[in-house]
Structures are given as C-alpha cells and as structure tokens.
mmCIF file of C-alpha atoms in Angstrom:
data_model
loop_
_atom_site.group_PDB
_atom_site.id
_atom_site.type_symbol
_atom_site.label_atom_id
_atom_site.label_comp_id
_atom_site.label_asym_id
_atom_site.label_seq_id
_atom_site.Cartn_x
_atom_site.Cartn_y
_atom_site.Cartn_z
ATOM 1 C CA MET A 1 94.229 177.846 149.922
ATOM 2 C CA ASN A 2 97.140 175.049 150.000
ATOM 3 C CA VAL A 3 100.337 176.667 151.284
ATOM 4 C CA VAL A 4 100.260 175.901 155.016
ATOM 5 C CA THR A 5 102.535 176.957 157.724
ATOM 6 C CA LYS A 6 103.748 173.726 158.799
ATOM 7 C CA PRO A 7 105.440 171.021 156.195
ATOM 8 C CA PRO A 8 103.505 167.550 156.006
ATOM 9 C CA GLU A 9 106.685 165.882 156.600
ATOM 10 C CA ASN A 10 110.675 166.704 156.973
ATOM 11 C CA LEU A 11 112.376 167.877 153.817
ATOM 12 C CA ASP A 12 115.822 166.135 153.309
ATOM 13 C CA LEU A 13 117.717 169.214 151.950
ATOM 14 C CA SER A 14 120.591 167.000 151.110
ATOM 15 C CA LYS A 15 118.537 165.032 148.730
ATOM 16 C CA LEU A 16 117.355 168.543 147.318
ATOM 17 C CA THR A 17 120.875 169.442 146.624
ATOM 18 C CA GLU A 18 121.955 166.244 145.040
ATOM 19 C CA THR A 19 118.723 166.404 142.866
ATOM 20 C CA ASN A 20 119.866 169.905 141.804
ATOM 21 C CA VAL A 21 123.238 168.605 140.918
ATOM 22 C CA LYS A 22 121.939 166.048 138.802
ATOM 23 C CA ILE A 23 119.612 168.288 137.004
ATOM 24 C CA LYS A 24 122.327 170.616 136.141
ATOM 25 C CA ASN A 25 124.347 167.786 134.694
ATOM 26 C CA ILE A 26 121.536 166.667 132.381
ATOM 27 C CA LYS A 27 122.444 167.897 128.571
ATOM 28 C CA GLY A 28 119.233 167.370 126.725
ATOM 29 C CA LYS A 29 116.897 170.512 126.841
ATOM 30 C CA THR A 30 113.815 168.200 127.001
ATOM 31 C CA GLN A 31 115.087 166.001 129.509
ATOM 32 C CA LYS A 32 116.040 168.633 131.690
ATOM 33 C CA ILE A 33 112.703 170.189 131.647
ATOM 34 C CA LYS A 34 111.195 166.776 132.775
ATOM 35 C CA ALA A 35 113.643 166.500 135.434
ATOM 36 C CA ILE A 36 112.799 169.955 136.871
ATOM 37 C CA TYR A 37 109.352 169.015 136.671
ATOM 38 C CA GLU A 38 109.536 165.883 138.589
ATOM 39 C CA ARG A 39 111.695 167.656 141.146
ATOM 40 C CA ASN A 40 108.754 170.186 141.576
ATOM 41 C CA GLN A 41 106.258 167.388 142.004
ATOM 42 C CA TRP A 42 108.224 166.076 144.978
ATOM 43 C CA LEU A 43 108.679 169.549 146.438
ATOM 44 C CA VAL A 44 105.107 170.825 145.965
ATOM 45 C CA PRO A 45 103.695 168.986 149.234
ATOM 46 C CA HIS A 46 106.605 170.342 151.177
ATOM 47 C CA ILE A 47 106.238 174.056 150.361
ATOM 48 C CA THR A 48 105.188 176.388 153.232
ATOM 49 C CA ARG A 49 105.107 180.039 153.508
ATOM 50 C CA ASP A 50 107.983 181.836 155.506
ATOM 51 C CA THR A 51 105.849 183.897 157.714
ATOM 52 C CA SER A 52 108.883 185.456 159.341
ATOM 53 C CA ASN A 53 109.658 187.253 156.138
ATOM 54 C CA LYS A 54 106.800 190.073 156.642
ATOM 55 C CA ALA A 55 107.905 192.050 153.417
ATOM 56 C CA VAL A 56 107.025 188.982 151.231
ATOM 57 C CA MET A 57 103.752 187.885 153.231
ATOM 58 C CA ASN A 58 102.686 191.841 152.641
ATOM 59 C CA SER A 59 103.595 191.437 148.991
ATOM 60 C CA LEU A 60 101.630 188.076 148.741
ATOM 61 C CA GLU A 61 98.597 189.698 150.067
ATOM 62 C CA LYS A 62 98.842 192.330 147.608
ATOM 63 C CA PHE A 63 99.267 189.780 144.879
ATOM 64 C CA GLN A 64 96.249 187.967 145.903
ATOM 65 C CA LYS A 65 94.184 190.974 145.594
ATOM 66 C CA HIS A 66 95.657 192.186 142.476
ATOM 67 C CA TYR A 67 94.956 188.713 140.801
ATOM 68 C CA ALA A 68 91.175 188.926 142.142
ATOM 69 C CA LYS A 69 90.831 192.421 140.485
ATOM 70 C CA ASN A 70 92.398 191.793 137.400
ATOM 71 C CA LYS A 71 91.703 188.206 136.670
ATOM 72 C CA GLN A 72 89.868 188.958 133.476
ATOM 73 C CA LYS A 73 92.759 190.352 131.857
ATOM 74 C CA TYR A 74 95.024 187.470 132.734
ATOM 75 C CA GLU A 75 92.376 185.180 131.255
ATOM 76 C CA THR A 76 92.169 186.972 127.826
ATOM 77 C CA VAL A 77 95.976 186.509 127.616
ATOM 78 C CA SER A 78 95.696 182.935 128.794
ATOM 79 C CA GLN A 79 93.330 181.909 125.811
ATOM 80 C CA LYS A 80 95.574 183.545 123.557
ATOM 81 C CA THR A 81 98.779 181.824 124.729
ATOM 82 C CA GLY A 82 97.719 178.543 126.486
ATOM 83 C CA VAL A 83 99.553 179.603 129.738
ATOM 84 C CA PRO A 84 97.188 179.269 132.848
ATOM 85 C CA PRO A 85 96.140 182.966 133.907
ATOM 86 C CA GLU A 86 97.421 182.216 137.444
ATOM 87 C CA LEU A 87 100.817 181.738 136.146
ATOM 88 C CA ILE A 88 100.748 184.673 133.953
ATOM 89 C CA ALA A 89 99.563 186.817 137.067
ATOM 90 C CA ALA A 90 102.444 185.251 138.976
ATOM 91 C CA ILE A 91 105.300 186.008 136.398
ATOM 92 C CA HIS A 92 103.696 189.631 136.227
ATOM 93 C CA TRP A 93 104.120 190.071 139.699
ATOM 94 C CA ARG A 94 107.876 188.831 139.696
ATOM 95 C CA GLU A 95 108.577 190.993 136.695
ATOM 96 C CA SER A 96 106.977 194.171 137.610
ATOM 97 C CA SER A 97 104.480 193.802 140.779
ATOM 98 C CA GLY A 98 101.743 193.621 138.354
ATOM 99 C CA ASP A 99 102.317 196.801 136.835
ATOM 100 C CA PHE A 100 100.438 196.905 133.343
ATOM 101 C CA SER A 101 102.712 199.840 132.135
ATOM 102 C CA ARG A 102 105.885 197.359 131.835
ATOM 103 C CA TYR A 103 106.682 194.488 129.666
ATOM 104 C CA LEU A 104 105.782 191.025 130.967
ATOM 105 C CA HIS A 105 109.305 190.114 129.348
ATOM 106 C CA ASN A 106 111.323 191.871 131.786
ATOM 107 C CA GLY A 107 109.614 194.600 133.757
ATOM 108 C CA ASP A 108 110.934 197.417 131.531
ATOM 109 C CA PRO A 109 108.464 200.370 130.722
ATOM 110 C CA LEU A 110 106.350 199.815 127.776
ATOM 111 C CA GLY A 111 106.640 202.450 124.786
ATOM 112 C CA LYS A 112 110.390 202.057 124.865
ATOM 113 C CA LYS A 113 112.739 199.365 123.422
ATOM 114 C CA THR A 114 113.525 197.078 126.468
ATOM 115 C CA VAL A 115 117.012 197.446 127.755
ATOM 116 C CA ASN A 116 117.189 194.354 129.938
ATOM 117 C CA VAL A 117 116.954 190.749 128.481
ATOM 118 C CA PRO A 118 115.268 190.319 126.156
ATOM 119 C CA LYS A 119 116.759 193.523 124.646
ATOM 120 C CA GLY A 120 115.182 195.682 121.789
ATOM 121 C CA ILE A 121 111.679 194.636 121.846
ATOM 122 C CA PHE A 122 109.107 197.317 121.510
ATOM 123 C CA PHE A 123 105.386 197.300 122.303
ATOM 124 C CA THR A 124 102.984 199.830 123.597
ATOM 125 C CA ASP A 125 100.239 197.715 124.592
ATOM 126 C CA TRP A 126 100.710 195.380 127.860
ATOM 127 C CA GLU A 127 98.405 192.613 126.384
ATOM 128 C CA GLU A 128 100.247 192.493 123.038
ATOM 129 C CA ALA A 129 103.518 192.636 124.702
ATOM 130 C CA ALA A 130 102.483 189.773 127.253
ATOM 131 C CA ILE A 131 101.358 187.488 124.216
ATOM 132 C CA HIS A 132 104.599 187.941 122.516
ATOM 133 C CA ALA A 133 106.586 187.312 125.762
ATOM 134 C CA LEU A 134 104.651 183.950 126.577
ATOM 135 C CA ASN A 135 104.709 182.688 122.874
ATOM 136 C CA GLN A 136 108.399 182.910 122.996
ATOM 137 C CA LYS A 137 108.077 179.990 125.215
ATOM 138 C CA LYS A 138 105.739 177.832 123.463
ATOM 139 C CA TYR A 139 108.273 174.965 123.363
ATOM 140 C CA ILE A 140 108.424 175.110 127.367
ATOM 141 C CA ARG A 141 104.689 175.173 127.592
ATOM 142 C CA ASP A 142 104.067 172.222 125.299
ATOM 143 C CA VAL A 143 106.807 169.989 126.552
ATOM 144 C CA VAL A 144 105.639 170.575 130.345
ATOM 145 C CA GLY A 145 102.182 170.116 128.878
ATOM 146 C CA ILE A 146 100.258 173.062 130.302
ATOM 147 C CA ASP A 147 97.280 175.127 128.540
ATOM 148 C CA SER A 148 94.863 177.735 129.724
ATOM 149 C CA THR A 149 92.983 175.388 132.111
ATOM 150 C CA SER A 150 96.070 173.693 133.664
ATOM 151 C CA LYS A 151 96.072 173.717 137.593
ATOM 152 C CA ASP A 152 99.388 171.538 137.948
ATOM 153 C CA VAL A 153 101.435 173.862 140.219
ATOM 154 C CA ALA A 154 104.497 171.572 139.666
ATOM 155 C CA LYS A 155 104.343 172.038 135.830
ATOM 156 C CA MET A 156 103.493 175.776 136.160
ATOM 157 C CA MET A 157 106.771 176.167 138.657
ATOM 158 C CA THR A 158 108.698 174.466 135.999
ATOM 159 C CA PHE A 159 107.536 176.794 133.206
ATOM 160 C CA ALA A 160 108.295 179.923 135.377
ATOM 161 C CA GLU A 161 111.880 178.627 136.121
ATOM 162 C CA TYR A 162 112.659 178.307 132.532
ATOM 163 C CA TYR A 163 110.814 181.785 131.617
ATOM 164 C CA ASN A 164 113.207 183.455 134.201
ATOM 165 C CA GLY A 165 116.313 181.382 132.867
ATOM 166 C CA LEU A 166 118.139 178.268 134.207
ATOM 167 C CA GLY A 167 120.894 180.216 135.814
ATOM 168 C CA TYR A 168 119.973 179.217 139.313
ATOM 169 C CA ILE A 169 120.086 175.540 138.384
ATOM 170 C CA ASN A 170 123.358 175.770 136.634
ATOM 171 C CA HIS A 171 124.544 177.129 139.897
ATOM 172 C CA LYS A 172 122.888 174.004 141.704
ATOM 173 C CA VAL A 173 120.855 176.093 143.797
ATOM 174 C CA ASN A 174 116.966 176.810 144.122
ATOM 175 C CA SER A 175 115.442 179.591 142.111
ATOM 176 C CA VAL A 176 114.634 182.770 143.950
ATOM 177 C CA TYR A 177 112.054 183.548 141.143
ATOM 178 C CA VAL A 178 110.353 180.335 142.069
ATOM 179 C CA PHE A 179 110.864 179.608 145.758
ATOM 180 C CA SER A 180 111.149 183.300 147.156
ATOM 181 C CA GLY A 181 108.936 183.373 150.679
ATOM 182 C CA SER A 182 108.943 179.790 151.062
ATOM 183 C CA ASN A 183 110.611 177.313 153.292
ATOM 184 C CA ILE A 184 112.692 176.112 150.329
ATOM 185 C CA PRO A 185 116.518 177.239 151.037
ATOM 186 C CA LEU A 186 117.855 180.045 148.863
ATOM 187 C CA GLU A 187 121.673 180.256 148.522
ATOM 188 C CA GLY A 188 122.205 182.935 146.187
ATOM 189 C CA LYS A 189 120.641 185.604 143.714
ATOM 190 C CA TYR A 190 120.882 187.219 140.434
ATOM 191 C CA TYR A 191 120.633 190.927 141.496
ATOM 192 C CA LYS A 192 121.104 191.751 137.877
ATOM 193 C CA ASP A 193 121.278 190.063 134.491
ATOM 194 C CA GLY A 194 124.217 187.845 134.312
ATOM 195 C CA VAL A 195 125.563 188.550 137.920
ATOM 196 C CA PHE A 196 125.061 185.756 140.518
ATOM 197 C CA THR A 197 126.098 186.375 144.084
ATOM 198 C CA TYR A 198 126.127 183.253 146.454
ATOM 199 C CA GLY A 199 125.093 184.185 149.977
ATOM 200 C CA PRO A 200 122.068 185.273 152.083
ATOM 201 C CA VAL A 201 119.329 186.439 149.895
ATOM 202 C CA VAL A 202 117.313 189.711 150.044
ATOM 203 C CA ASP A 203 113.832 189.498 147.998
ATOM 204 C CA LYS A 204 110.932 191.369 148.882
ATOM 205 C CA ASN A 205 108.526 189.586 146.388
ATOM 206 C CA PRO A 206 106.993 186.015 146.729
ATOM 207 C CA GLY A 207 107.987 183.528 144.440
ATOM 208 C CA VAL A 208 105.878 181.890 141.659
ATOM 209 C CA ALA A 209 105.362 178.752 143.940
ATOM 210 C CA VAL A 210 103.731 180.445 147.042
ATOM 211 C CA MET A 211 101.788 182.934 144.792
ATOM 212 C CA LEU A 212 100.369 179.864 142.798
ATOM 213 C CA LEU A 213 99.687 178.039 145.851
ATOM 214 C CA SER A 214 97.810 181.019 147.427
ATOM 215 C CA ILE A 215 95.180 180.991 144.685
ATOM 216 C CA ILE A 216 95.071 177.841 143.170
ATOM 217 C CA ASP A 217 93.150 174.828 145.035
ATOM 218 C CA ILE A 218 94.908 171.429 144.529
ATOM 219 C CA PRO A 219 93.968 168.183 145.913
ATOM 220 C CA LYS A 220 95.424 167.201 149.236
ATOM 221 C CA GLN A 221 98.113 164.799 149.097
ATOM 222 C CA GLU A 222 98.382 162.372 152.064
ATOM 223 C CA SER A 223 102.049 162.266 151.841
ATOM 224 C CA PRO A 224 104.878 163.781 149.948
ATOM 225 C CA GLN A 225 105.981 162.009 146.654
ATOM 226 C CA ALA A 226 109.266 159.916 146.736
ATOM 227 C CA ILE A 227 112.491 161.836 146.285
ATOM 228 C CA PRO A 228 113.227 161.568 142.426
ATOM 229 C CA SER A 229 116.359 159.280 142.629
ATOM 230 C CA VAL A 230 117.096 159.752 138.949
ATOM 231 C CA PRO A 231 115.110 162.800 137.549
ATOM 232 C CA LEU A 232 114.243 161.751 134.139
ATOM 233 C CA ALA A 233 110.618 160.644 134.269
ATOM 234 C CA ASN A 234 108.103 161.568 132.066
ATOM 235 C CA PRO A 235 105.948 164.473 133.417
ATOM 236 C CA GLY A 236 102.868 162.934 131.150
ATOM 237 C CA SER A 237 102.266 165.674 128.665
ATOM 238 C CA THR A 238 104.961 165.903 126.090
ATOM 239 C CA ASN A 239 105.199 166.019 122.439
ATOM 240 C CA ILE A 240 107.986 163.527 122.376
ATOM 241 C CA SER A 241 106.763 159.975 122.856
ATOM 242 C CA LYS A 242 108.003 157.832 119.977
ATOM 243 C CA LYS A 243 111.582 156.511 120.052
ATOM 244 C CA GLY A 244 114.269 155.597 117.336
ATOM 245 C CA THR A 245 114.608 156.468 113.775
ATOM 246 C CA GLU A 246 111.068 155.210 112.610
ATOM 247 C CA GLY A 247 109.586 157.251 115.622
ATOM 248 C CA ALA A 248 111.581 160.268 114.755
ATOM 249 C CA ARG A 249 110.480 160.003 110.876
ATOM 250 C CA GLU A 250 106.909 159.606 112.211
ATOM 251 C CA GLU A 251 107.156 162.735 114.409
ATOM 252 C CA VAL A 252 108.025 164.695 111.252
ATOM 253 C CA LEU A 253 104.973 163.446 109.412
ATOM 254 C CA GLU A 254 102.765 163.930 112.257
ATOM 255 C CA LEU A 255 103.834 167.693 112.717
ATOM 256 C CA ALA A 256 103.706 168.547 109.196
ATOM 257 C CA LYS A 257 100.041 166.993 108.659
ATOM 258 C CA GLN A 258 99.039 169.419 111.417
ATOM 259 C CA PHE A 259 99.489 172.405 109.247
ATOM 260 C CA GLU A 260 97.412 171.131 106.160
ATOM 261 C CA GLY A 261 95.452 173.972 105.094
ATOM 262 C CA LYS A 262 96.447 176.328 107.770
ATOM 263 C CA VAL A 263 99.423 178.276 106.329
ATOM 264 C CA PRO A 264 98.968 180.390 103.285
ATOM 265 C CA TYR A 265 101.726 180.332 100.711
ATOM 266 C CA TYR A 266 104.142 183.355 100.370
ATOM 267 C CA MET A 267 107.441 183.657 99.413
ATOM 268 C CA ASP A 268 109.539 186.306 101.013
ATOM 269 C CA GLY A 269 112.567 186.916 103.346
ATOM 270 C CA ASN A 270 110.721 185.917 106.593
ATOM 271 C CA ARG A 271 111.628 182.535 107.599
ATOM 272 C CA PRO A 272 109.657 180.848 110.656
ATOM 273 C CA LYS A 273 112.296 178.875 112.558
ATOM 274 C CA TYR A 274 109.864 176.593 114.610
ATOM 275 C CA MET A 275 106.321 175.222 113.896
ATOM 276 C CA ASP A 276 103.558 175.289 116.575
ATOM 277 C CA PRO A 277 100.425 174.127 115.525
ATOM 278 C CA LYS A 278 98.495 176.245 118.000
ATOM 279 C CA SER A 279 100.023 179.347 116.530
ATOM 280 C CA PRO A 280 100.588 178.493 112.799
ATOM 281 C CA PRO A 281 102.695 181.093 110.729
ATOM 282 C CA LYS A 282 100.982 183.725 108.883
ATOM 283 C CA ALA A 283 102.576 182.665 105.296
ATOM 284 C CA MET A 284 105.305 180.709 104.334
ATOM 285 C CA ASP A 285 107.084 178.918 101.207
ATOM 286 C CA CYS A 286 108.059 175.311 100.248
ATOM 287 C CA SER A 287 111.386 175.252 101.851
ATOM 288 C CA ASP A 288 110.455 177.400 104.607
ATOM 289 C CA PHE A 289 108.097 174.538 105.767
ATOM 290 C CA THR A 290 110.345 171.865 105.301
ATOM 291 C CA SER A 291 113.164 173.618 107.224
ATOM 292 C CA ALA A 292 110.905 174.492 110.091
ATOM 293 C CA ILE A 293 109.204 171.097 110.404
ATOM 294 C CA TYR A 294 112.836 169.435 110.638
ATOM 295 C CA ARG A 295 114.323 172.268 112.898
ATOM 296 C CA THR A 296 111.200 171.902 115.213
ATOM 297 C CA ILE A 297 111.309 168.010 115.520
ATOM 298 C CA LEU A 298 115.204 167.655 115.967
ATOM 299 C CA ARG A 299 114.973 170.463 118.780
ATOM 300 C CA ASP A 300 112.138 168.558 120.661
ATOM 301 C CA LEU A 301 114.187 165.353 120.224
ATOM 302 C CA ASP A 302 117.227 167.014 121.713
ATOM 303 C CA VAL A 303 119.373 166.386 118.651
ATOM 304 C CA CYS A 304 120.265 169.984 118.396
ATOM 305 C CA GLU A 305 118.589 173.234 119.167
ATOM 306 C CA ASN A 306 118.940 174.882 115.763
ATOM 307 C CA ILE A 307 119.566 172.563 112.699
ATOM 308 C CA ASP A 308 118.940 174.300 109.439
ATOM 309 C CA ILE A 309 118.518 172.246 106.408
ATOM 310 C CA GLY A 310 118.571 175.404 104.271
ATOM 311 C CA ALA A 311 116.786 178.436 103.305
ATOM 312 C CA ASN A 312 115.924 177.476 99.845
ATOM 313 C CA THR A 313 115.731 174.374 97.534
ATOM 314 C CA ARG A 314 119.135 175.314 96.142
ATOM 315 C CA THR A 315 120.314 174.507 99.506
ATOM 316 C CA GLN A 316 118.296 171.708 100.413
ATOM 317 C CA ILE A 317 119.070 169.824 97.316
ATOM 318 C CA ASN A 318 122.281 169.184 98.883
ATOM 319 C CA SER A 319 121.219 168.514 102.377
ATOM 320 C CA GLY A 320 120.789 165.300 104.206
ATOM 321 C CA GLN A 321 122.115 161.890 102.563
ATOM 322 C CA GLU A 322 121.743 161.531 98.746
ATOM 323 C CA VAL A 323 119.033 158.846 98.022
ATOM 324 C CA TRP A 324 118.351 159.449 94.236
ATOM 325 C CA THR A 325 119.385 162.194 91.819
ATOM 326 C CA ALA A 326 117.917 162.373 88.195
ATOM 327 C CA GLY A 327 120.534 162.104 85.471
ATOM 328 C CA LYS A 328 123.054 160.558 87.612
ATOM 329 C CA LYS A 329 125.036 157.508 86.227
ATOM 330 C CA ASP A 330 123.200 154.245 87.657
ATOM 331 C CA ALA A 331 120.248 156.358 89.280
ATOM 332 C CA GLY A 332 117.501 155.020 87.115
ATOM 333 C CA SER A 333 114.188 156.532 87.073
ATOM 334 C CA PHE A 334 112.269 157.895 90.137
ATOM 335 C CA ASP A 335 110.924 155.182 91.993
ATOM 336 C CA THR A 336 108.781 155.722 95.258
ATOM 337 C CA SER A 337 109.974 152.148 96.408
ATOM 338 C CA ASN A 338 113.353 153.738 97.371
ATOM 339 C CA LEU A 339 111.882 156.351 99.546
ATOM 340 C CA LYS A 340 111.357 156.472 103.219
ATOM 341 C CA LYS A 341 108.920 158.472 105.108
ATOM 342 C CA GLY A 342 110.435 161.935 106.122
ATOM 343 C CA ASP A 343 112.540 161.912 102.761
ATOM 344 C CA LEU A 344 112.779 165.309 100.999
ATOM 345 C CA ILE A 345 111.576 165.311 97.446
ATOM 346 C CA LEU A 346 113.103 168.174 95.444
ATOM 347 C CA PHE A 347 111.182 169.025 92.253
ATOM 348 C CA THR A 348 111.975 171.333 89.219
ATOM 349 C CA SER A 349 110.229 174.427 88.548
ATOM 350 C CA PRO A 350 107.316 173.985 86.051
ATOM 351 C CA ASN A 351 108.431 172.904 82.682
ATOM 352 C CA SER A 352 112.121 173.538 83.612
ATOM 353 C CA SER A 353 115.135 171.478 84.731
ATOM 354 C CA GLN A 354 116.233 173.493 87.568
ATOM 355 C CA VAL A 355 115.356 172.884 91.344
ATOM 356 C CA GLY A 356 112.243 175.011 92.363
ATOM 357 C CA HIS A 357 110.156 173.032 94.912
ATOM 358 C CA VAL A 358 110.443 170.446 97.766
ATOM 359 C CA GLY A 359 108.102 168.466 99.777
ATOM 360 C CA ILE A 360 108.134 165.589 102.507
ATOM 361 C CA TYR A 361 107.468 162.117 101.579
ATOM 362 C CA LEU A 362 104.534 160.746 103.540
ATOM 363 C CA GLY A 363 104.490 157.166 102.134
ATOM 364 C CA ASN A 364 102.080 155.368 99.837
ATOM 365 C CA GLY A 365 102.906 157.789 96.945
ATOM 366 C CA GLN A 366 101.889 160.885 98.754
ATOM 367 C CA PHE A 367 103.801 163.712 99.799
ATOM 368 C CA ILE A 368 103.154 167.092 101.798
ATOM 369 C CA HIS A 369 104.061 170.191 100.783
ATOM 370 C CA GLU A 370 103.668 174.171 100.970
ATOM 371 C CA SER A 371 102.314 174.748 97.278
ATOM 372 C CA GLY A 372 101.476 177.946 95.197
ATOM 373 C CA SER A 373 102.815 181.146 94.135
ATOM 374 C CA ASN A 374 102.469 184.692 95.304
ATOM 375 C CA SER A 375 100.436 185.764 92.669
ATOM 376 C CA LYS A 376 97.830 182.849 93.055
ATOM 377 C CA GLY A 377 98.306 181.913 96.486
ATOM 378 C CA GLY A 378 98.320 178.355 97.777
ATOM 379 C CA ASN A 379 98.619 176.495 101.250
ATOM 380 C CA VAL A 380 100.026 173.425 102.734
ATOM 381 C CA LYS A 381 98.549 170.369 101.071
ATOM 382 C CA ILE A 382 98.821 166.654 100.542
ATOM 383 C CA SER A 383 99.434 165.653 96.962
ATOM 384 C CA GLU A 384 99.946 162.414 94.989
ATOM 385 C CA LEU A 385 103.074 161.409 93.029
ATOM 386 C CA LYS A 386 101.434 161.167 89.731
ATOM 387 C CA GLY A 387 100.350 163.328 86.917
ATOM 388 C CA TYR A 388 101.488 167.041 87.271
ATOM 389 C CA TRP A 389 104.119 166.203 89.961
ATOM 390 C CA LEU A 390 105.976 163.655 87.440
ATOM 391 C CA LYS A 391 105.377 165.406 84.246
ATOM 392 C CA THR A 392 105.302 169.424 84.712
ATOM 393 C CA GLN A 393 107.294 169.714 88.002
ATOM 394 C CA LYS A 394 109.419 166.518 87.975
ATOM 395 C CA PRO A 395 111.254 164.895 90.827
ATOM 396 C CA ILE A 396 114.818 165.803 90.496
ATOM 397 C CA SER A 397 116.325 164.624 93.844
ATOM 398 C CA VAL A 398 115.471 162.811 96.949
ATOM 399 C CA ARG A 399 117.416 163.676 100.151
ATOM 400 C CA ARG A 400 117.181 161.823 103.596
ATOM 401 C CA ILE A 401 117.727 163.890 106.625
ATOM 402 C CA ILE A 402 117.006 160.898 109.149
ATOM 403 C CA ALA A 403 119.338 158.078 108.291
ATOM 404 C CA ASP A 404 118.536 154.464 109.009
ATOM 405 C CA ASP A 405 121.144 154.390 111.614
ATOM 406 C CA GLY A 406 119.473 157.471 113.349
ATOM 407 C CA SER A 407 122.225 159.709 112.065
ATOM 408 C CA VAL A 408 120.909 163.256 111.320
ATOM 409 C CA TYR A 409 122.422 165.084 108.224
ATOM 410 C CA GLY A 410 122.245 168.723 107.432
ATOM 411 C CA GLN A 411 123.421 171.089 104.748
ATOM 412 C CA ASN A 412 126.117 169.555 102.341
ATOM 413 C CA GLY A 413 125.403 166.264 103.830
ATOM 414 C CA LYS A 414 127.171 167.170 107.158
ATOM 415 C CA LYS A 415 126.159 164.834 110.051
ATOM 416 C CA VAL A 416 124.797 167.218 112.802
ATOM 417 C CA GLY A 417 123.497 164.630 115.166
ATOM 418 C CA THR A 418 121.955 161.552 116.176
ATOM 419 C CA ILE A 419 118.490 160.365 117.180
ATOM 420 C CA LYS A 420 118.757 159.167 120.898
#
C-alpha cells in the first residue's frame, strides 16, 4: 500500500507548527474544517510508518486483517451514513480495537448507557449505534465532501480529527487519534476526556492516517504539495458556495426545495434542529421546517452554530425584521412586490385572525412550506400565493431573517450575526 518507510522529501516541522497555530486561531467552523483539510493534503505524501514502534506496528497488522474479515459490516454502515467503510473501520479500531460489542461513539460497552463523551446514549446493536454515531457528524461529512465511495485520505483524516474532537489543534499540536504510528511528531495526548498532558506520547494503536494508507490505494504523487501559507483554500466539495446576502438567501431556498415531498407533516414536541437531504426528518410541522432550514444554513455559513428563529408561529411572527404586518397603520394590503427570497410569510389559521402557519418565500408568487394536519397528513410542498392562501389562510405578516445589508435577525428582531 501507500505508507512507505522513507519520506518522499524532508518535512519542515517548523512550518507544520506554524500551520497548526494558524488553524487554531481560525474562528469559523467551516473555515477551520477547510484549513485542516488543506494541511492534511500537504501532509499525506510525507506520512511514513514509525516502524520503531513495535506495539503500533503489531496493532496495524491486526487492523488490516480485521478490516479484510469484517469489510462487509463496515460497507453496510457506510451505505447508510455516507462515510467510507475504510474510515469507519479505522475509527472503530481507535475507539475499541474493532470490538463489535462496544460503541463506535467512544468504546463504552453496548447494552449500557455510555459514561464517556457522548454520555447517556443507549444501544444494544453495534450497527444501529454506529449509524447514530456517524450521523451525528453529518455536517462535517458534507463540508469535507466525503461519501461512501470516497478514497481521499486527507478528507477522511479531517473527518476523523473532528470525530475525535478538536482538543489537539486547540493545543496547537498534532492529533494522536490521526497521526499515531507515523513520522508526524506527537507532543501531548488526552489520556482521558478533558485532560490533556504535554510530553512524550504513549499510544499502542495506529492513528487513522496510517490505517487508511495501509488499506487504500491512492495515486502516487511525484512531489508533496506546497506548504499551505494561508490554510483557507476550498477543499472542493462543500455545501457553501455562494457569497453575500443574495447568495445566502438562495442557499435557504435550495436547501428547502430538497425536502419537497420528503417530510410528512406532524405536529408534536419533537423539533429537528438541522436538515440533511440525505437523511430527512421522519416528520415535522410548518414552524419546525422554517426554523431548521434557517438554523442549518446559518450554521453552514459560519454565522452562528445554533440560531433559533422560534419553536412556533407565535414566536416566528416576531422574529427577523418586520417587512409587513396586516392591519398596521400605513401597511397597505399584502403585496409580493415587497418580498425578498427567503422571507418568512406568516398566515392565519383557517378562517381565523390568529397566526397559525408559516412558509418561506421563493419568489415569483410562490412559497415552500410544511403543510398539513395531524389528522389528514401532509408534506413539504410549493404553493402559489393565490386562492386559498389569500382567502382562507390569509397572510398576516412578513418577516426577513437575512437583511439586505447581510445582518441576521433572530427572535424578537434581535441581531444575532452577519453574513460574511
């Protein structure tokens, strides 16, 4: 395979340290992911096995045999999560030396609630637990740009570092989880959750990098990539492509439209926080839909991790900037010419004057919404602003979450961030 015992060129460790310091200081989550990926692209051609570490080399050999024997199990989970099977196997080896009686989350024994981070999770079946663990990292998977067929080792290393947590990069050192058993220097380790110790590292298992490079064939590179002087380049496959206010609004619409006809209507206390087109919620109501769409996009645009525009229409009618409110002095009648893409349109309940429904304006007199009732069902759909939606359930208010200047407004009209 591709892990050699001699580096293709000398590795400038001072540049690696400088790069880790730069990454540590990046504020935005998406940009930090991209920076770690760029660093990993640079490092992959340099990575070699530390053959002097006999314990790690013995463990690496066991891992290779384990993967060959259990490849089908990992492929099954891969198809259900969009994470490459080789990466799942490497994470499994780091967490529990490939023990199928333990959680992929953290290596705790199945059949009991987890006591290590993440705490309080309960599964009895390894596959179900593994799917849950990996689906908690959908955002990282999608920003990095991997799927079940990916062979990009640098992207998988990036996912693994986030899976384990950014404690190492926050200490400006290389991750033991990723680089153990390689020639990349290790300057400290988490020997238990939340407790980091600087100094010589004792680790008996290979890191994700050398495991992946031992089971994946990647094209040979004639020379290592250039050192990332400013580690912010686009890794190539990310959800965030458009810039500015109009681009952000378009992102809202594009995400919302991916759920048309895919999420049954149901009103209850369960509120999906984020929206993933590869794994739509089992059900949601109208305000759940608008809230989760905005929360997802504003997270992915690095505005804020957890912006909540409201749990129901009674809250959302006061969220964002006021554009129009029925009956207000000088408001005039409802007119789509005053609307911008992405605006929230609040409607009355049927034949009522009280707010009871919400959707997202698409432009051209259309809006997208989760429409239905618990008794009759329903789904996400696109409707025309005419007929029923002007006479039976009438527009009562229009609110703008993303203002023209890029400011983002949340509940009670409070500014919560800015589109970068």
